[in-house]
């Protein structure tokens, strides 16, 4: 499997670290915004081709599939371009920043029949897999999810603390993780409401947001998001169910009393990004639909589109 990666930033390197652990995978091309730092990352990971133009990479015959870790605003158009070039594609979350663009990507996938997967990593974190397995076995039913997504991002910087060329978004990026996960664990979302705080004068986005969801099973979810929180960074999920309470922090899981739960045997790795990439590669090799295919996560973007209209 010969893979190209577009977006040689902080999250792109997480994928490169995961891909190193997958047998039979070679990264043959790297795309970045500026050539010199892109070449430096390519050298670090032994990638033979570096460019600033995705079209150059899509024209190569040593690329079977592409992973997009580019700015949110580019995701939909680039995913469509990859499929038009005959390449399978994994697009990092979010699939798009509008409901119309999400629909266009699904239409192109259905037209081409290629694998198009979205980076909804929470489906792959061992912590959330453990909970999902209990739900599927009928041993646990979600009654409520309480989720906090907190960052301190009053300037336009990436996860490595470096300036970046695009603006992140609480609704279309960060809320997408939880909206999809809630439906994955508790059933289709049938009611959704949102409020947002003041718009940042320079970044042009809301820095605080509150979202409430209800699923077809009657379960509810309360999601708090902030770029103003000066404290621990990340997303923390509390599952309150009929047979227990669980708190997931990325790949780790504890019960409601903060007692650790061993999730090391849930999958072949404890790295959710690596597991996500393993699913992408396996689905292509086996000719099957991947978990978090564009079709499987599609309803998340319907909900985000409805929430956006409430915030206008």
Tab-separated table of N, CA and C in Angstrom, residues 131-270:
chain	number	residue	atom	x	y	z
A	131	UNK	N	-16.191	0.684	25.532
A	131	UNK	CA	-17.581	1.042	25.836
A	131	UNK	C	-18.502	0.543	24.726
A	132	UNK	N	-18.091	0.739	23.467
A	132	UNK	CA	-18.932	0.313	22.340
A	132	UNK	C	-19.168	-1.194	22.360
A	133	UNK	N	-18.129	-1.947	22.693
A	133	UNK	CA	-18.276	-3.402	22.767
A	133	UNK	C	-19.297	-3.802	23.827
A	134	UNK	N	-19.326	-3.096	24.946
A	134	UNK	CA	-20.309	-3.385	25.996
A	134	UNK	C	-21.717	-3.015	25.538
A	135	UNK	N	-21.832	-1.912	24.815
A	135	UNK	CA	-23.137	-1.517	24.271
A	135	UNK	C	-23.640	-2.574	23.293
A	136	UNK	N	-22.757	-3.006	22.398
A	136	UNK	CA	-23.136	-3.994	21.392
A	136	UNK	C	-23.515	-5.329	22.014
A	137	UNK	N	-22.901	-5.649	23.135
A	137	UNK	CA	-23.189	-6.920	23.833
A	137	UNK	C	-24.430	-6.833	24.710
A	138	UNK	N	-25.046	-5.651	24.784
A	138	UNK	CA	-26.227	-5.483	25.626
A	138	UNK	C	-25.918	-5.384	27.100
A	139	UNK	N	-24.657	-5.069	27.436
A	139	UNK	CA	-24.234	-5.001	28.833
A	139	UNK	C	-24.229	-3.580	29.388
A	140	UNK	N	-24.447	-2.592	28.515
A	140	UNK	CA	-24.375	-1.196	28.949
A	140	UNK	C	-25.176	-0.352	27.974
A	141	UNK	N	-26.007	0.511	28.506
A	141	UNK	CA	-26.769	1.444	27.680
A	141	UNK	C	-26.520	2.859	28.170
A	142	UNK	N	-26.148	3.734	27.260
A	142	UNK	CA	-25.878	5.123	27.614
A	142	UNK	C	-27.177	5.820	28.003
A	143	UNK	N	-27.173	6.465	29.164
A	143	UNK	CA	-28.273	7.322	29.582
A	143	UNK	C	-27.924	8.786	29.341
A	144	UNK	N	-26.661	9.105	29.575
A	144	UNK	CA	-26.194	10.483	29.378
A	144	UNK	C	-24.698	10.477	29.093
A	145	UNK	N	-24.288	11.363	28.209
A	145	UNK	CA	-22.874	11.641	28.022
A	145	UNK	C	-22.626	13.098	28.368
A	146	UNK	N	-21.622	13.335	29.179
A	146	UNK	CA	-21.220	14.688	29.547
A	146	UNK	C	-19.797	14.873	29.024
A	147	UNK	N	-19.631	15.814	28.093
A	147	UNK	CA	-18.357	15.933	27.376
A	147	UNK	C	-17.835	17.359	27.472
A	148	UNK	N	-16.539	17.456	27.757
A	148	UNK	CA	-15.865	18.755	27.800
A	148	UNK	C	-14.737	18.757	26.778
A	149	UNK	N	-14.763	19.724	25.876
A	149	UNK	CA	-13.708	19.901	24.880
A	149	UNK	C	-13.070	21.263	25.126
A	150	UNK	N	-11.884	21.245	25.719
A	150	UNK	CA	-11.274	22.491	26.197
A	150	UNK	C	-9.862	22.683	25.655
A	151	UNK	N	-9.615	23.878	25.134
A	151	UNK	CA	-8.291	24.284	24.683
A	151	UNK	C	-8.056	25.721	25.141
A	152	UNK	N	-6.801	26.146	25.101
A	152	UNK	CA	-6.458	27.541	25.351
A	152	UNK	C	-5.866	28.062	24.049
A	153	UNK	N	-6.713	28.673	23.208
A	153	UNK	CA	-6.301	28.995	21.846
A	153	UNK	C	-6.797	30.385	21.476
A	154	UNK	N	-6.278	31.403	22.157
A	154	UNK	CA	-6.675	32.772	21.848
A	154	UNK	C	-5.846	33.367	20.721
A	155	UNK	N	-4.865	32.576	20.250
A	155	UNK	CA	-4.095	32.951	19.070
A	155	UNK	C	-4.162	31.799	18.073
A	156	UNK	N	-3.893	32.061	16.822
A	156	UNK	CA	-4.038	31.046	15.784
A	156	UNK	C	-2.780	30.185	15.706
A	157	UNK	N	-2.701	29.174	16.590
A	157	UNK	CA	-1.539	28.295	16.645
A	157	UNK	C	-2.001	26.845	16.574
A	158	UNK	N	-1.069	25.961	16.186
A	158	UNK	CA	-1.408	24.544	16.083
A	158	UNK	C	-1.050	23.801	17.361
A	159	UNK	N	-1.176	22.474	17.333
A	159	UNK	CA	-0.944	21.661	18.525
A	159	UNK	C	0.510	21.694	18.989
A	160	UNK	N	1.427	22.136	18.111
A	160	UNK	CA	2.838	22.257	18.486
A	160	UNK	C	3.179	23.670	18.932
A	161	UNK	N	2.168	24.549	19.021
A	161	UNK	CA	2.399	25.920	19.436
A	161	UNK	C	2.937	26.811	18.339
A	162	UNK	N	2.790	26.369	17.075
A	162	UNK	CA	3.311	27.130	15.945
A	162	UNK	C	2.174	27.879	15.236
A	163	UNK	N	2.452	29.061	14.686
A	163	UNK	CA	1.422	29.792	13.940
A	163	UNK	C	0.927	28.978	12.759
A	164	UNK	N	-0.343	29.126	12.420
A	164	UNK	CA	-0.869	28.418	11.259
A	164	UNK	C	-1.686	29.350	10.386
A	165	UNK	N	-1.994	28.856	9.178
A	165	UNK	CA	-2.569	29.709	8.153
A	165	UNK	C	-4.094	29.676	8.121
A	166	UNK	N	-4.717	28.901	9.011
A	166	UNK	CA	-6.168	28.738	8.949
A	166	UNK	C	-6.747	28.777	10.361
A	167	UNK	N	-8.043	28.988	10.434
A	167	UNK	CA	-8.707	29.117	11.732
A	167	UNK	C	-9.507	27.861	12.039
A	168	UNK	N	-9.320	27.342	13.242
A	168	UNK	CA	-10.045	26.165	13.714
A	168	UNK	C	-11.488	26.559	14.029
A	169	UNK	N	-12.358	25.548	14.251
A	169	UNK	CA	-13.763	25.859	14.505
A	169	UNK	C	-14.327	24.873	15.520
A	170	UNK	N	-14.960	25.414	16.575
A	170	UNK	CA	-15.501	24.551	17.623
A	170	UNK	C	-16.618	23.651	17.106
A	171	UNK	N	-17.496	24.181	16.243
A	171	UNK	CA	-18.633	23.379	15.777
A	171	UNK	C	-18.200	22.334	14.756
A	172	UNK	N	-17.632	22.765	13.638
A	172	UNK	CA	-17.380	21.845	12.534
A	172	UNK	C	-16.218	20.898	12.786
A	173	UNK	N	-15.273	21.273	13.630
A	173	UNK	CA	-14.158	20.378	13.918
A	173	UNK	C	-14.373	19.651	15.247
A	174	UNK	N	-14.338	20.391	16.320
A	174	UNK	CA	-14.283	19.745	17.634
A	174	UNK	C	-15.606	19.109	18.044
A	175	UNK	N	-16.727	19.749	17.740
A	175	UNK	CA	-18.012	19.137	18.075
A	175	UNK	C	-18.276	17.902	17.226
A	176	UNK	N	-17.691	17.845	16.028
A	176	UNK	CA	-17.920	16.692	15.153
A	176	UNK	C	-17.522	15.386	15.826
A	177	UNK	N	-16.427	15.398	16.594
A	177	UNK	CA	-16.011	14.193	17.311
A	177	UNK	C	-17.142	13.671	18.198
A	178	UNK	N	-17.705	14.561	18.995
A	178	UNK	CA	-18.693	14.131	19.981
A	178	UNK	C	-20.045	13.835	19.356
A	179	UNK	N	-20.461	14.630	18.386
A	179	UNK	CA	-21.751	14.384	17.727
A	179	UNK	C	-21.759	12.987	17.105
A	180	UNK	N	-20.679	12.632	16.411
A	180	UNK	CA	-20.613	11.302	15.804
A	180	UNK	C	-20.516	10.211	16.864
A	181	UNK	N	-19.683	10.420	17.879
A	181	UNK	CA	-19.502	9.394	18.913
A	181	UNK	C	-20.792	9.133	19.674
A	182	UNK	N	-21.531	10.187	19.998
A	182	UNK	CA	-22.791	10.016	20.729
A	182	UNK	C	-23.756	9.151	19.925
A	183	UNK	N	-23.879	9.431	18.627
A	183	UNK	CA	-24.761	8.619	17.779
A	183	UNK	C	-24.239	7.190	17.661
A	184	UNK	N	-22.930	7.020	17.599
A	184	UNK	CA	-22.298	5.699	17.493
A	184	UNK	C	-22.592	4.855	18.727
A	185	UNK	N	-22.629	5.504	19.890
A	185	UNK	CA	-22.828	4.779	21.147
A	185	UNK	C	-24.288	4.710	21.589
A	186	UNK	N	-25.113	5.686	21.168
A	186	UNK	CA	-26.461	5.793	21.750
A	186	UNK	C	-27.584	5.824	20.726
A	187	UNK	N	-27.278	5.830	19.429
A	187	UNK	CA	-28.333	5.830	18.423
A	187	UNK	C	-28.471	7.166	17.718
A	188	UNK	N	-29.225	7.177	16.633
A	188	UNK	CA	-29.379	8.355	15.792
A	188	UNK	C	-29.858	9.560	16.582
A	189	UNK	N	-29.285	10.727	16.291
A	189	UNK	CA	-29.647	11.967	16.986
A	189	UNK	C	-30.941	12.513	16.392
A	190	UNK	N	-31.914	12.756	17.276
A	190	UNK	CA	-33.228	13.215	16.821
A	190	UNK	C	-33.549	14.632	17.283
A	191	UNK	N	-32.726	15.194	18.167
A	191	UNK	CA	-32.943	16.559	18.629
A	191	UNK	C	-31.598	17.165	18.973
A	192	UNK	N	-31.380	18.430	18.595
A	192	UNK	CA	-30.085	19.072	18.810
A	192	UNK	C	-30.261	20.569	18.972
A	193	UNK	N	-29.547	21.143	19.943
A	193	UNK	CA	-29.628	22.576	20.220
A	193	UNK	C	-28.226	23.113	20.508
A	194	UNK	N	-27.996	24.378	20.190
A	194	UNK	CA	-26.679	24.967	20.397
A	194	UNK	C	-26.781	26.439	20.753
A	195	UNK	N	-25.822	26.884	21.563
A	195	UNK	CA	-25.619	28.306	21.856
A	195	UNK	C	-24.133	28.580	21.774
A	196	UNK	N	-23.777	29.826	21.410
A	196	UNK	CA	-22.374	30.181	21.386
A	196	UNK	C	-22.141	31.517	22.068
A	197	UNK	N	-20.896	31.701	22.530
A	197	UNK	CA	-20.525	32.942	23.185
A	197	UNK	C	-20.073	33.985	22.172
A	198	UNK	N	-19.425	35.058	22.660
A	198	UNK	CA	-19.007	36.152	21.780
A	198	UNK	C	-18.038	35.698	20.693
A	199	UNK	N	-18.064	36.380	19.563
A	199	UNK	CA	-17.144	36.113	18.461
A	199	UNK	C	-15.812	36.820	18.729
A	200	UNK	N	-14.715	36.115	18.578
A	200	UNK	CA	-13.394	36.698	18.789
A	200	UNK	C	-13.153	37.788	17.742
A	201	UNK	N	-12.697	38.977	18.149
A	201	UNK	CA	-12.575	40.094	17.203
A	201	UNK	C	-11.541	39.875	16.107
A	202	UNK	N	-10.532	39.042	16.361
A	202	UNK	CA	-9.499	38.804	15.353
A	202	UNK	C	-9.681	37.464	14.637
A	203	UNK	N	-10.003	36.421	15.372
A	203	UNK	CA	-10.137	35.096	14.767
A	203	UNK	C	-11.462	34.924	14.041
A	204	UNK	N	-12.471	35.693	14.417
A	204	UNK	CA	-13.755	35.643	13.743
A	204	UNK	C	-14.585	34.415	14.042
A	205	UNK	N	-14.294	33.739	15.152
A	205	UNK	CA	-15.032	32.533	15.541
A	205	UNK	C	-15.501	32.656	16.987
A	206	UNK	N	-16.526	31.884	17.336
A	206	UNK	CA	-16.947	31.808	18.734
A	206	UNK	C	-15.908	31.028	19.527
A	207	UNK	N	-15.564	31.526	20.700
A	207	UNK	CA	-14.555	30.879	21.538
A	207	UNK	C	-15.170	29.937	22.559
A	208	UNK	N	-16.497	30.009	22.726
A	208	UNK	CA	-17.197	29.150	23.679
A	208	UNK	C	-18.510	28.706	23.059
A	209	UNK	N	-18.898	27.449	23.347
A	209	UNK	CA	-20.104	26.898	22.745
A	209	UNK	C	-20.689	25.824	23.660
A	210	UNK	N	-22.010	25.705	23.638
A	210	UNK	CA	-22.719	24.676	24.397
A	210	UNK	C	-23.682	23.966	23.460
A	211	UNK	N	-23.647	22.626	23.454
A	211	UNK	CA	-24.491	21.826	22.572
A	211	UNK	C	-25.219	20.760	23.388
A	212	UNK	N	-26.500	20.593	23.099
A	212	UNK	CA	-27.300	19.559	23.748
A	212	UNK	C	-27.894	18.651	22.672
A	213	UNK	N	-27.800	17.335	22.886
A	213	UNK	CA	-28.257	16.351	21.916
A	213	UNK	C	-29.165	15.322	22.582
A	214	UNK	N	-30.057	14.736	21.788
A	214	UNK	CA	-30.884	13.626	22.261
A	214	UNK	C	-30.932	12.577	21.159
A	215	UNK	N	-30.798	11.308	21.546
A	215	UNK	CA	-30.807	10.229	20.562
A	215	UNK	C	-32.166	9.546	20.529
A	216	UNK	N	-32.342	8.693	19.526
A	216	UNK	CA	-33.600	7.972	19.370
A	216	UNK	C	-33.890	7.031	20.531
A	217	UNK	N	-32.868	6.674	21.304
A	217	UNK	CA	-33.068	5.804	22.472
A	217	UNK	C	-33.503	6.584	23.706
A	218	UNK	N	-33.488	7.920	23.621
A	218	UNK	CA	-33.810	8.765	24.760
A	218	UNK	C	-32.601	9.256	25.517
A	219	UNK	N	-31.413	8.752	25.171
A	219	UNK	CA	-30.183	9.215	25.825
A	219	UNK	C	-29.928	10.680	25.471
A	220	UNK	N	-29.268	11.391	26.388
A	220	UNK	CA	-28.945	12.798	26.153
A	220	UNK	C	-27.439	13.015	26.247
A	221	UNK	N	-26.986	14.102	25.629
A	221	UNK	CA	-25.574	14.475	25.663
A	221	UNK	C	-25.468	15.972	25.868
A	222	UNK	N	-24.593	16.375	26.784
A	222	UNK	CA	-24.278	17.780	27.000
A	222	UNK	C	-22.811	17.991	26.669
A	223	UNK	N	-22.542	18.866	25.710
A	223	UNK	CA	-21.184	19.114	25.247
A	223	UNK	C	-20.822	20.570	25.472
A	224	UNK	N	-19.750	20.797	26.221
A	224	UNK	CA	-19.214	22.134	26.455
A	224	UNK	C	-17.891	22.266	25.726
A	225	UNK	N	-17.739	23.329	24.933
A	225	UNK	CA	-16.514	23.547	24.170
A	225	UNK	C	-15.967	24.944	24.443
A	226	UNK	N	-14.640	25.052	24.557
A	226	UNK	CA	-14.044	26.364	24.797
A	226	UNK	C	-12.625	26.432	24.257
A	227	UNK	N	-12.292	27.571	23.663
A	227	UNK	CA	-10.915	27.920	23.334
A	227	UNK	C	-10.346	28.876	24.385
A	228	UNK	N	-11.113	29.157	25.428
A	228	UNK	CA	-10.694	30.096	26.469
A	228	UNK	C	-10.198	29.408	27.734
A	229	UNK	N	-10.287	28.087	27.801
A	229	UNK	CA	-9.992	27.383	29.045
A	229	UNK	C	-8.487	27.298	29.304
A	230	UNK	N	-8.041	27.904	30.382
A	230	UNK	CA	-6.635	27.887	30.774
A	230	UNK	C	-6.433	26.740	31.764
A	231	UNK	N	-6.248	25.557	31.214
A	231	UNK	CA	-6.121	24.363	32.049
A	231	UNK	C	-5.801	23.165	31.178
A	232	UNK	N	-6.092	21.952	31.678
A	232	UNK	CA	-5.817	20.744	30.874
A	232	UNK	C	-6.488	20.827	29.508
A	233	UNK	N	-5.734	20.455	28.470
A	233	UNK	CA	-6.226	20.541	27.105
A	233	UNK	C	-6.749	19.194	26.635
A	234	UNK	N	-7.810	19.216	25.846
A	234	UNK	CA	-8.308	17.984	25.258
A	234	UNK	C	-9.790	17.803	25.492
A	235	UNK	N	-10.268	16.584	25.213
A	235	UNK	CA	-11.677	16.272	25.369
A	235	UNK	C	-11.831	15.126	26.353
A	236	UNK	N	-12.774	15.289	27.262
A	236	UNK	CA	-12.986	14.322	28.330
A	236	UNK	C	-14.444	13.894	28.320
A	237	UNK	N	-14.670	12.589	28.204
A	237	UNK	CA	-16.003	12.036	28.017
A	237	UNK	C	-16.439	11.277	29.266
A	238	UNK	N	-17.589	11.624	29.809
A	238	UNK	CA	-18.181	10.859	30.902
A	238	UNK	C	-19.410	10.135	30.363
A	239	UNK	N	-19.372	8.808	30.397
A	239	UNK	CA	-20.515	7.982	30.034
A	239	UNK	C	-21.270	7.606	31.305
A	240	UNK	N	-22.500	8.013	31.399
A	240	UNK	CA	-23.349	7.615	32.518
A	240	UNK	C	-24.383	6.646	31.958
A	241	UNK	N	-24.366	5.408	32.448
A	241	UNK	CA	-25.241	4.388	31.890
A	241	UNK	C	-26.028	3.630	32.929
A	242	UNK	N	-26.727	2.596	32.476
A	242	UNK	CA	-27.594	1.836	33.368
A	242	UNK	C	-26.831	0.849	34.243
A	243	UNK	N	-25.599	0.514	33.856
A	243	UNK	CA	-24.826	-0.447	34.642
A	243	UNK	C	-23.463	0.078	35.066
A	244	UNK	N	-23.208	1.371	34.888
A	244	UNK	CA	-21.918	1.900	35.294
A	244	UNK	C	-21.687	3.298	34.773
A	245	UNK	N	-20.589	3.887	35.225
A	245	UNK	CA	-20.138	5.193	34.746
A	245	UNK	C	-18.677	5.056	34.335
A	246	UNK	N	-18.345	5.610	33.176
A	246	UNK	CA	-16.987	5.505	32.648
A	246	UNK	C	-16.523	6.870	32.157
A	247	UNK	N	-15.241	7.144	32.350
A	247	UNK	CA	-14.652	8.402	31.912
A	247	UNK	C	-13.501	8.079	30.958
A	248	UNK	N	-13.612	8.574	29.740
A	248	UNK	CA	-12.591	8.324	28.718
A	248	UNK	C	-11.780	9.587	28.486
A	249	UNK	N	-10.480	9.428	28.525
A	249	UNK	CA	-9.542	10.501	28.201
A	249	UNK	C	-8.642	9.973	27.093
A	250	UNK	N	-9.020	10.269	25.864
A	250	UNK	CA	-8.328	9.743	24.687
A	250	UNK	C	-8.292	8.210	24.748
A	251	UNK	N	-7.116	7.588	24.815
A	251	UNK	CA	-7.056	6.124	24.762
A	251	UNK	C	-7.226	5.470	26.133
A	252	UNK	N	-7.305	6.245	27.198
A	252	UNK	CA	-7.395	5.704	28.555
A	252	UNK	C	-8.829	5.750	29.080
A	253	UNK	N	-9.146	4.821	29.994
A	253	UNK	CA	-10.496	4.714	30.534
A	253	UNK	C	-10.434	4.423	32.030
A	254	UNK	N	-11.301	5.109	32.797
A	254	UNK	CA	-11.480	4.817	34.219
A	254	UNK	C	-12.978	4.709	34.478
A	255	UNK	N	-13.336	4.144	35.644
A	255	UNK	CA	-14.751	4.137	36.001
A	255	UNK	C	-15.106	5.428	36.732
A	256	UNK	N	-16.326	5.536	37.192
A	256	UNK	CA	-16.786	6.766	37.828
A	256	UNK	C	-16.056	7.110	39.100
A	257	UNK	N	-15.353	6.149	39.667
A	257	UNK	CA	-14.561	6.374	40.883
A	257	UNK	C	-13.087	6.578	40.568
A	258	UNK	N	-12.784	6.818	39.297
A	258	UNK	CA	-11.423	7.059	38.813
A	258	UNK	C	-10.519	5.837	38.962
A	259	UNK	N	-11.106	4.653	38.979
A	259	UNK	CA	-10.325	3.420	39.028
A	259	UNK	C	-10.026	2.978	37.592
A	260	UNK	N	-8.742	2.736	37.257
A	260	UNK	CA	-8.382	2.422	35.866
A	260	UNK	C	-9.036	1.136	35.369
A	261	UNK	N	-9.393	1.147	34.092
A	261	UNK	CA	-9.904	-0.036	33.403
A	261	UNK	C	-8.883	-0.416	32.341
A	262	UNK	N	-8.475	-1.681	32.320
A	262	UNK	CA	-7.463	-2.144	31.376
A	262	UNK	C	-8.080	-2.293	29.992
A	263	UNK	N	-7.666	-1.437	29.070
A	263	UNK	CA	-8.160	-1.522	27.686
A	263	UNK	C	-7.032	-1.932	26.730
A	264	UNK	N	-5.947	-2.447	27.273
A	264	UNK	CA	-4.775	-2.754	26.453
A	264	UNK	C	-5.003	-3.926	25.512
A	265	UNK	N	-6.019	-4.759	25.789
A	265	UNK	CA	-6.282	-5.924	24.928
A	265	UNK	C	-7.450	-5.685	23.984
A	266	UNK	N	-7.970	-4.474	23.956
A	266	UNK	CA	-9.120	-4.180	23.093
A	266	UNK	C	-8.750	-4.291	21.627
A	267	UNK	N	-7.548	-3.841	21.276
A	267	UNK	CA	-7.114	-3.841	19.873
A	267	UNK	C	-5.611	-4.065	19.838
A	268	UNK	N	-5.033	-4.035	18.642
A	268	UNK	CA	-3.618	-4.368	18.481
A	268	UNK	C	-2.690	-3.237	18.887
A	269	UNK	N	-3.251	-2.066	19.204
A	269	UNK	CA	-2.446	-0.919	19.603
A	269	UNK	C	-3.244	-0.081	20.590
A	270	UNK	N	-2.546	0.719	21.359
A	270	UNK	CA	-3.194	1.668	22.254
A	270	UNK	C	-3.237	3.069	21.650
